[in-house]
Amino acid sequence: MASLTGRDPSLLRRINSTVVLRALRGPDEPRALTLTELVHATGLSRPTVEGVVEGLAEAGLVEEAAEEPGEGRGTARRGRPARRFRFRAEAGHVLGLEIGPHRVAAVVSDLTGHITGTLAREVAETASADERLERARATVADLLRRTDVSRDTLRAVGATTPGIVEADGTVRLGTALPGWTGLPLGERLRRSFRCPVLVENDANAGVLAEHWKGAARGCDDVVMVLAGLSPGAGSLIGGRLHRGFGGAAGEIGALHLLGREATPERLLSTTDEPLHPLDEAAVAQVFALARAGDEHAGRAMDRFIQRLVHDVAALVLALDPELVVVGGWASGLDGVLDPLRAELERYCLRAPRVTLSRLGEAAAATGAVRLALDHVEKELFTVEGDTAD
Amino acid sequence: MASLTGRDPSLLRRINSTVVLRALRGPDEPRALTLTELVHATGLSRPTVEGVVEGLAEAGLVEEAAEEPGEGRGTARRGRPARRFRFRAEAGHVLGLEIGPHRVAAVVSDLTGHITGTLAREVAETASADERLERARATVADLLRRTDVSRDTLRAVGATTPGIVEADGTVRLGTALPGWTGLPLGERLRRSFRCPVLVENDANAGVLAEHWKGAARGCDDVVMVLAGLSPGAGSLIGGRLHRGFGGAAGEIGALHLLGREATPERLLSTTDEPLHPLDEAAVAQVFALARAGDEHAGRAMDRFIQRLVHDVAALVLALDPELVVVGGWASGLDGVLDPLRAELERYCLRAPRVTLSRLGEAAAATGAVRLALDHVEKELFTVEGDTAD
């Protein structure tokens, strides 16, 4: 009956290592456990646990915990207390990097995802690709210096940016940033790091972040809409990121063009002149005027909401998520929730819950950290040199 | 190292049984194999194969094949030739059932999915739920009689119908059929069968069918659009049906209402009167007139295509599939492919391939067979009385 296991012992080793590491990291906080406790927590045999702990210690991921002061934990101890083992969360770091039209942001965390530092810098909308990358590099260097994290301890870097991103990190299409379409972003970033660099679309990173630490915790079927003049969306289906066959899933921005409606810049304009494509300040001003009772601004906002509803409805009808998270702009979006809910109730056969992003501006960079952590966790569990599938 | 396997021996038995059955069913056609050949084909040990074959024989799923006439297969035989075993595809049957607005159709297949009979009957669009169900039951009874299949040999029934279908087979919303919304369709059908009855939306069944035997073979990221006056869609993501959180994924019909466009019945009308909501004959006539050069009909068809493009674009932008399969109407759809392709190329960041359904009218019922087969295959692999997860 053990015939299947005989076919791939490394797979079993990996699974067993995963089980032990997960037990040590605990459901919420890392904890130090004895071998006996690990046997109970994992359901593995004692010899297996011993072997796995030894391998993890050699890899620098587990160490014996400092002895706890005698706390009388209810178990009788004879002679020397049992050794406890802990996950060395400080054995490495991961970096999350957001490269956007107006800013770059970097976030560093330990191996449990505990964020130990963050730094954001503005960047000119008109900056060339080289200038923008240089700005990102400088921000990373500053952050590592300030948090006293050595670049050598980075185990993975997650990077996120608007546009369609291919599996190798090349930007297939990125109209929001000058010189971005065709940029081998992954390759360019890899020159600065010795660890793997993963690149992902910003809305995709955003939904990972909201699922991890934000408004979508505990919810596995989520669409996150980055509302903006050209909206994008990221989706989780059954807890997994849905990238689409070509990485373009959720790039819903073109849909309204089909309806031959006005461009969003015109929708939101209170004059005859369209707004600047990326002018968030102007948008915030329109929203503020509308709230203050300005008639032109109110109509402009109505038009904008109508379009947002249409885009979100398209996503909801296609995907049928449990939850829609609306993010993207720092302010003004709270006014769109109620009309959005009402319209979705009206047109969707099964309307999802609708909520605001909890992470706001931090969503993309936080999602980039999650991306890097996912990669590291997959790697960590390969403790004896065999490659993960 | 065998600690994990010790935790769930039934899982291993099931996996091993699966592996053996798959080997006997072969990649295309069932084949009779010796124990030695099964050991080679599965990578399992000989004692494991022997145990599994014995269990499968007890369950009536495998039997010793009739001896082949001496063919000199290249292997030296001493004394009695080695016994060969075959999968008893005739050990059971599955039934696929389509209950639509105009017709009911039933399809019966053996356990390898080989279709052995099919029967379709018209049903009045205005028929009540009871009348429609009675029509379906009579069609099934006729088909079983004609194909000489005993009802007792049915291992599962798949049923498919328009609308949102809940996991237990209740129609949550089904506007195309009178009395359909709220109907406990699964429960009603189960009265006629002793085996499990699965119920699925028709577009979802359609995409399963096209993936199994139609235009989407070998393609795991597919959207199938049932074009019609109220279009619906079914999607495969990574080879798996995407039902959505509430089973409503792909119910894209309401989208155009948001754009405040005219209803499709008006779009296609060549007079001031809208078409009847489900009048396919009238639609076919408009398409025929358009092809013959009628100006009014040409404009009507353009409007219809524009709307179809919009709906398909919404699905494509949200899901980013590799392939879009267009089906639903028996005739006239070939004219929509080229404009659909052209518009998708124009608006989608990454346009998918677009093709016509290969199964046509048979798609839904064929998908219902696939649904039942999937269920049976999952069950078959539980050979020793343990329940599948």
mmCIF file of N, CA, C and O in Angstrom, chain B residues 29-94:
data_model
loop_
_atom_site.group_PDB
_atom_site.id
_atom_site.type_symbol
_atom_site.label_atom_id
_atom_site.label_comp_id
_atom_site.label_asym_id
_atom_site.label_seq_id
_atom_site.Cartn_x
_atom_site.Cartn_y
_atom_site.Cartn_z
ATOM 1 N N GLU B 29 -9.258 4.278 -26.049
ATOM 2 C CA GLU B 29 -10.155 3.138 -26.063
ATOM 3 C C GLU B 29 -9.832 2.203 -24.909
ATOM 4 O O GLU B 29 -8.668 2.064 -24.529
ATOM 5 N N PRO B 30 -10.843 1.538 -24.338
ATOM 6 C CA PRO B 30 -10.579 0.537 -23.309
ATOM 7 C C PRO B 30 -9.696 -0.580 -23.868
ATOM 8 O O PRO B 30 -9.746 -0.879 -25.068
ATOM 9 N N ARG B 31 -8.893 -1.182 -22.998
ATOM 10 C CA ARG B 31 -7.999 -2.256 -23.459
ATOM 11 C C ARG B 31 -7.860 -3.279 -22.332
ATOM 12 O O ARG B 31 -8.021 -2.947 -21.161
ATOM 13 N N ALA B 32 -7.562 -4.514 -22.714
ATOM 14 C CA ALA B 32 -7.370 -5.582 -21.733
ATOM 15 C C ALA B 32 -5.881 -5.713 -21.451
ATOM 16 O O ALA B 32 -5.070 -5.781 -22.371
ATOM 17 N N LEU B 33 -5.510 -5.706 -20.163
ATOM 18 C CA LEU B 33 -4.093 -5.745 -19.796
ATOM 19 C C LEU B 33 -3.828 -6.893 -18.825
ATOM 20 O O LEU B 33 -4.690 -7.256 -18.032
ATOM 21 N N THR B 34 -2.621 -7.423 -18.881
ATOM 22 C CA THR B 34 -2.205 -8.424 -17.892
ATOM 23 C C THR B 34 -1.754 -7.706 -16.630
ATOM 24 O O THR B 34 -1.537 -6.491 -16.631
ATOM 25 N N LEU B 35 -1.608 -8.485 -15.540
ATOM 26 C CA LEU B 35 -1.117 -7.875 -14.297
ATOM 27 C C LEU B 35 0.250 -7.233 -14.522
ATOM 28 O O LEU B 35 0.526 -6.139 -14.034
ATOM 29 N N THR B 36 1.091 -7.925 -15.277
ATOM 30 C CA THR B 36 2.433 -7.382 -15.543
ATOM 31 C C THR B 36 2.337 -6.059 -16.293
ATOM 32 O O THR B 36 3.021 -5.083 -15.957
ATOM 33 N N GLU B 37 1.453 -6.025 -17.289
ATOM 34 C CA GLU B 37 1.282 -4.776 -18.040
ATOM 35 C C GLU B 37 0.725 -3.668 -17.145
ATOM 36 O O GLU B 37 1.100 -2.498 -17.276
ATOM 37 N N LEU B 38 -0.168 -4.056 -16.227
ATOM 38 C CA LEU B 38 -0.721 -3.060 -15.302
ATOM 39 C C LEU B 38 0.362 -2.516 -14.374
ATOM 40 O O LEU B 38 0.379 -1.315 -14.065
ATOM 41 N N VAL B 39 1.263 -3.404 -13.932
ATOM 42 C CA VAL B 39 2.374 -2.941 -13.090
ATOM 43 C C VAL B 39 3.207 -1.921 -13.866
ATOM 44 O O VAL B 39 3.549 -0.854 -13.351
ATOM 45 N N HIS B 40 3.487 -2.221 -15.125
ATOM 46 C CA HIS B 40 4.269 -1.283 -15.946
ATOM 47 C C HIS B 40 3.517 0.024 -16.182
ATOM 48 O O HIS B 40 4.087 1.101 -16.080
ATOM 49 N N ALA B 41 2.221 -0.112 -16.478
ATOM 50 C CA ALA B 41 1.437 1.076 -16.855
ATOM 51 C C ALA B 41 1.200 2.006 -15.666
ATOM 52 O O ALA B 41 1.096 3.219 -15.832
ATOM 53 N N THR B 42 1.109 1.430 -14.464
ATOM 54 C CA THR B 42 0.729 2.245 -13.310
ATOM 55 C C THR B 42 1.899 2.643 -12.426
ATOM 56 O O THR B 42 1.805 3.611 -11.670
ATOM 57 N N GLY B 43 3.000 1.879 -12.495
ATOM 58 C CA GLY B 43 4.100 2.157 -11.572
ATOM 59 C C GLY B 43 3.834 1.621 -10.169
ATOM 60 O O GLY B 43 4.606 1.862 -9.252
ATOM 61 N N LEU B 44 2.717 0.921 -9.992
ATOM 62 C CA LEU B 44 2.409 0.335 -8.684
ATOM 63 C C LEU B 44 3.117 -1.019 -8.552
ATOM 64 O O LEU B 44 3.541 -1.615 -9.536
ATOM 65 N N SER B 45 3.210 -1.505 -7.319
ATOM 66 C CA SER B 45 3.826 -2.819 -7.103
ATOM 67 C C SER B 45 2.839 -3.914 -7.518
ATOM 68 O O SER B 45 1.625 -3.688 -7.566
ATOM 69 N N ARG B 46 3.372 -5.100 -7.790
ATOM 70 C CA ARG B 46 2.505 -6.205 -8.214
ATOM 71 C C ARG B 46 1.465 -6.579 -7.151
ATOM 72 O O ARG B 46 0.284 -6.733 -7.473
ATOM 73 N N PRO B 47 1.857 -6.691 -5.860
ATOM 74 C CA PRO B 47 0.835 -7.022 -4.853
ATOM 75 C C PRO B 47 -0.259 -5.953 -4.785
ATOM 76 O O PRO B 47 -1.439 -6.284 -4.612
ATOM 77 N N THR B 48 0.119 -4.708 -4.928
ATOM 78 C CA THR B 48 -0.890 -3.642 -4.899
ATOM 79 C C THR B 48 -1.851 -3.801 -6.067
ATOM 80 O O THR B 48 -3.073 -3.738 -5.909
ATOM 81 N N VAL B 49 -1.309 -4.018 -7.265
ATOM 82 C CA VAL B 49 -2.158 -4.186 -8.443
ATOM 83 C C VAL B 49 -3.102 -5.369 -8.249
ATOM 84 O O VAL B 49 -4.306 -5.279 -8.526
ATOM 85 N N GLU B 50 -2.570 -6.467 -7.723
ATOM 86 C CA GLU B 50 -3.412 -7.653 -7.499
ATOM 87 C C GLU B 50 -4.569 -7.335 -6.558
ATOM 88 O O GLU B 50 -5.720 -7.690 -6.813
ATOM 89 N N GLY B 51 -4.250 -6.653 -5.471
ATOM 90 C CA GLY B 51 -5.288 -6.299 -4.500
ATOM 91 C C GLY B 51 -6.341 -5.386 -5.101
ATOM 92 O O GLY B 51 -7.551 -5.571 -4.908
ATOM 93 N N VAL B 52 -5.886 -4.404 -5.853
ATOM 94 C CA VAL B 52 -6.809 -3.443 -6.457
ATOM 95 C C VAL B 52 -7.706 -4.134 -7.484
ATOM 96 O O VAL B 52 -8.923 -3.923 -7.504
ATOM 97 N N VAL B 53 -7.114 -4.972 -8.332
ATOM 98 C CA VAL B 53 -7.889 -5.665 -9.367
ATOM 99 C C VAL B 53 -8.951 -6.548 -8.708
ATOM 100 O O VAL B 53 -10.103 -6.612 -9.156
ATOM 101 N N GLU B 54 -8.572 -7.213 -7.622
ATOM 102 C CA GLU B 54 -9.517 -8.056 -6.907
ATOM 103 C C GLU B 54 -10.696 -7.235 -6.397
ATOM 104 O O GLU B 54 -11.861 -7.617 -6.566
ATOM 105 N N GLY B 55 -10.376 -6.095 -5.790
ATOM 106 C CA GLY B 55 -11.441 -5.226 -5.276
ATOM 107 C C GLY B 55 -12.349 -4.728 -6.390
ATOM 108 O O GLY B 55 -13.578 -4.700 -6.255
ATOM 109 N N LEU B 56 -11.763 -4.359 -7.511
ATOM 110 C CA LEU B 56 -12.548 -3.847 -8.633
ATOM 111 C C LEU B 56 -13.414 -4.960 -9.239
ATOM 112 O O LEU B 56 -14.537 -4.699 -9.681
ATOM 113 N N ALA B 57 -12.895 -6.170 -9.244
ATOM 114 C CA ALA B 57 -13.676 -7.298 -9.763
ATOM 115 C C ALA B 57 -14.876 -7.558 -8.867
ATOM 116 O O ALA B 57 -15.992 -7.790 -9.347
ATOM 117 N N GLU B 58 -14.656 -7.494 -7.546
ATOM 118 C CA GLU B 58 -15.763 -7.682 -6.606
ATOM 119 C C GLU B 58 -16.845 -6.621 -6.820
ATOM 120 O O GLU B 58 -18.031 -6.889 -6.682
ATOM 121 N N ALA B 59 -16.418 -5.415 -7.153
ATOM 122 C CA ALA B 59 -17.369 -4.324 -7.381
ATOM 123 C C ALA B 59 -18.011 -4.409 -8.770
ATOM 124 O O ALA B 59 -18.828 -3.569 -9.136
ATOM 125 N N GLY B 60 -17.612 -5.415 -9.561
ATOM 126 C CA GLY B 60 -18.216 -5.609 -10.871
ATOM 127 C C GLY B 60 -17.677 -4.680 -11.944
ATOM 128 O O GLY B 60 -18.264 -4.554 -13.014
ATOM 129 N N LEU B 61 -16.558 -4.022 -11.652
ATOM 130 C CA LEU B 61 -16.042 -3.027 -12.592
ATOM 131 C C LEU B 61 -14.951 -3.586 -13.485
ATOM 132 O O LEU B 61 -14.615 -3.002 -14.511
ATOM 133 N N VAL B 62 -14.369 -4.714 -13.081
ATOM 134 C CA VAL B 62 -13.287 -5.309 -13.860
ATOM 135 C C VAL B 62 -13.579 -6.800 -13.968
ATOM 136 O O VAL B 62 -14.117 -7.387 -13.027
ATOM 137 N N GLU B 63 -13.262 -7.372 -15.128
ATOM 138 C CA GLU B 63 -13.375 -8.832 -15.232
ATOM 139 C C GLU B 63 -12.256 -9.356 -16.110
ATOM 140 O O GLU B 63 -11.605 -8.590 -16.829
ATOM 141 N N GLU B 64 -12.063 -10.665 -16.001
ATOM 142 C CA GLU B 64 -11.053 -11.283 -16.837
ATOM 143 C C GLU B 64 -11.542 -11.240 -18.276
ATOM 144 O O GLU B 64 -12.710 -11.550 -18.560
ATOM 145 N N ALA B 65 -10.682 -10.832 -19.171
ATOM 146 C CA ALA B 65 -11.078 -10.722 -20.572
ATOM 147 C C ALA B 65 -11.062 -12.100 -21.205
ATOM 148 O O ALA B 65 -10.310 -12.976 -20.785
ATOM 149 N N ALA B 66 -11.922 -12.248 -22.191
ATOM 150 C CA ALA B 66 -11.895 -13.491 -22.951
ATOM 151 C C ALA B 66 -10.514 -13.629 -23.570
ATOM 152 O O ALA B 66 -9.897 -12.647 -23.990
ATOM 153 N N GLU B 67 -10.009 -14.880 -23.630
ATOM 154 C CA GLU B 67 -8.663 -15.087 -24.145
ATOM 155 C C GLU B 67 -8.561 -14.643 -25.597
ATOM 156 O O GLU B 67 -9.432 -14.932 -26.402
ATOM 157 N N GLU B 68 -7.492 -13.938 -25.902
ATOM 158 C CA GLU B 68 -7.316 -13.541 -27.294
ATOM 159 C C GLU B 68 -6.777 -14.722 -28.075
ATOM 160 O O GLU B 68 -5.990 -15.505 -27.557
ATOM 161 N N PRO B 69 -7.178 -14.830 -29.335
ATOM 162 C CA PRO B 69 -6.591 -15.894 -30.163
ATOM 163 C C PRO B 69 -5.083 -15.651 -30.276
ATOM 164 O O PRO B 69 -4.635 -14.515 -30.309
ATOM 165 N N GLY B 70 -4.311 -16.759 -30.326
ATOM 166 C CA GLY B 70 -2.853 -16.652 -30.349
ATOM 167 C C GLY B 70 -2.363 -15.702 -31.425
ATOM 168 O O GLY B 70 -2.398 -16.010 -32.610
ATOM 169 N N GLU B 71 -1.931 -14.556 -31.010
ATOM 170 C CA GLU B 71 -1.542 -13.542 -31.995
ATOM 171 C C GLU B 71 -0.040 -13.358 -32.042
ATOM 172 O O GLU B 71 0.472 -12.580 -32.848
ATOM 173 N N GLY B 72 0.673 -14.042 -31.128
ATOM 174 C CA GLY B 72 2.118 -13.869 -31.096
ATOM 175 C C GLY B 72 2.477 -12.425 -30.833
ATOM 176 O O GLY B 72 2.984 -11.730 -31.702
ATOM 177 N N ARG B 73 2.164 -11.942 -29.654
ATOM 178 C CA ARG B 73 2.340 -10.522 -29.354
ATOM 179 C C ARG B 73 3.795 -10.164 -29.085
ATOM 180 O O ARG B 73 4.094 -9.060 -28.641
ATOM 181 N N GLY B 74 4.690 -11.127 -29.358
ATOM 182 C CA GLY B 74 6.096 -10.772 -29.210
ATOM 183 C C GLY B 74 6.656 -11.148 -27.844
ATOM 184 O O GLY B 74 7.858 -11.098 -27.634
ATOM 185 N N THR B 75 5.793 -11.483 -26.900
ATOM 186 C CA THR B 75 6.307 -11.905 -25.606
ATOM 187 C C THR B 75 6.199 -13.417 -25.522
ATOM 188 O O THR B 75 5.192 -14.004 -25.890
ATOM 189 N N ALA B 76 7.249 -14.028 -25.053
ATOM 190 C CA ALA B 76 7.274 -15.494 -24.947
ATOM 191 C C ALA B 76 6.256 -15.943 -23.911
ATOM 192 O O ALA B 76 6.158 -15.360 -22.840
ATOM 193 N N ARG B 77 5.444 -16.900 -24.242
ATOM 194 C CA ARG B 77 4.493 -17.428 -23.283
ATOM 195 C C ARG B 77 4.839 -18.857 -22.942
ATOM 196 O O ARG B 77 5.054 -19.682 -23.824
ATOM 197 N N ARG B 78 4.856 -19.121 -21.669
ATOM 198 C CA ARG B 78 5.090 -20.504 -21.261
ATOM 199 C C ARG B 78 3.801 -21.020 -20.652
ATOM 200 O O ARG B 78 3.213 -20.408 -19.787
ATOM 201 N N GLY B 79 3.355 -22.193 -21.157
ATOM 202 C CA GLY B 79 2.151 -22.805 -20.600
ATOM 203 C C GLY B 79 0.953 -21.904 -20.800
ATOM 204 O O GLY B 79 0.776 -21.307 -21.861
ATOM 205 N N ARG B 80 0.157 -21.760 -19.724
ATOM 206 C CA ARG B 80 -1.061 -20.982 -19.803
ATOM 207 C C ARG B 80 -0.742 -19.503 -20.038
ATOM 208 O O ARG B 80 0.132 -18.947 -19.375
ATOM 209 N N PRO B 81 -1.416 -18.852 -20.976
ATOM 210 C CA PRO B 81 -1.157 -17.427 -21.185
ATOM 211 C C PRO B 81 -1.581 -16.620 -19.957
ATOM 212 O O PRO B 81 -2.466 -17.029 -19.211
ATOM 213 N N ALA B 82 -0.915 -15.477 -19.783
ATOM 214 C CA ALA B 82 -1.237 -14.618 -18.637
ATOM 215 C C ALA B 82 -2.669 -14.111 -18.761
ATOM 216 O O ALA B 82 -3.151 -13.836 -19.865
ATOM 217 N N ARG B 83 -3.342 -14.013 -17.635
ATOM 218 C CA ARG B 83 -4.721 -13.516 -17.637
ATOM 219 C C ARG B 83 -4.747 -12.028 -17.965
ATOM 220 O O ARG B 83 -3.882 -11.269 -17.537
ATOM 221 N N ARG B 84 -5.753 -11.630 -18.713
ATOM 222 C CA ARG B 84 -5.922 -10.210 -19.028
ATOM 223 C C ARG B 84 -7.188 -9.704 -18.353
ATOM 224 O O ARG B 84 -8.167 -10.436 -18.225
ATOM 225 N N PHE B 85 -7.150 -8.451 -17.964
ATOM 226 C CA PHE B 85 -8.315 -7.862 -17.306
ATOM 227 C C PHE B 85 -8.827 -6.668 -18.102
ATOM 228 O O PHE B 85 -8.060 -5.952 -18.733
ATOM 229 N N ARG B 86 -10.138 -6.495 -18.058
ATOM 230 C CA ARG B 86 -10.743 -5.377 -18.789
ATOM 231 C C ARG B 86 -11.722 -4.616 -17.892
ATOM 232 O O ARG B 86 -12.265 -5.160 -16.928
ATOM 233 N N PHE B 87 -11.877 -3.378 -18.207
ATOM 234 C CA PHE B 87 -12.857 -2.519 -17.527
ATOM 235 C C PHE B 87 -14.231 -2.863 -18.086
ATOM 236 O O PHE B 87 -14.428 -2.884 -19.297
ATOM 237 N N ARG B 88 -15.208 -3.135 -17.209
ATOM 238 C CA ARG B 88 -16.550 -3.481 -17.672
ATOM 239 C C ARG B 88 -17.352 -2.198 -17.899
ATOM 240 O O ARG B 88 -18.132 -1.781 -17.038
ATOM 241 N N ALA B 89 -17.143 -1.573 -19.055
ATOM 242 C CA ALA B 89 -17.828 -0.317 -19.353
ATOM 243 C C ALA B 89 -19.337 -0.498 -19.308
ATOM 244 O O ALA B 89 -20.088 0.433 -19.041
ATOM 245 N N GLU B 90 -19.786 -1.737 -19.560
ATOM 246 C CA GLU B 90 -21.215 -2.033 -19.578
ATOM 247 C C GLU B 90 -21.761 -2.301 -18.174
ATOM 248 O O GLU B 90 -22.933 -2.622 -18.010
ATOM 249 N N ALA B 91 -20.889 -2.172 -17.156
ATOM 250 C CA ALA B 91 -21.343 -2.426 -15.779
ATOM 251 C C ALA B 91 -22.375 -1.400 -15.329
ATOM 252 O O ALA B 91 -23.031 -1.568 -14.308
ATOM 253 N N GLY B 92 -22.489 -0.344 -16.068
ATOM 254 C CA GLY B 92 -23.466 0.670 -15.698
ATOM 255 C C GLY B 92 -23.637 1.672 -16.822
ATOM 256 O O GLY B 92 -22.962 1.592 -17.857
ATOM 257 N N HIS B 93 -24.568 2.574 -16.635
ATOM 258 C CA HIS B 93 -24.821 3.617 -17.622
ATOM 259 C C HIS B 93 -24.968 4.947 -16.918
ATOM 260 O O HIS B 93 -25.202 5.001 -15.712
ATOM 261 N N VAL B 94 -24.843 6.013 -17.674
ATOM 262 C CA VAL B 94 -25.221 7.319 -17.155
ATOM 263 C C VAL B 94 -26.176 7.959 -18.146
ATOM 264 O O VAL B 94 -26.197 7.618 -19.341
#
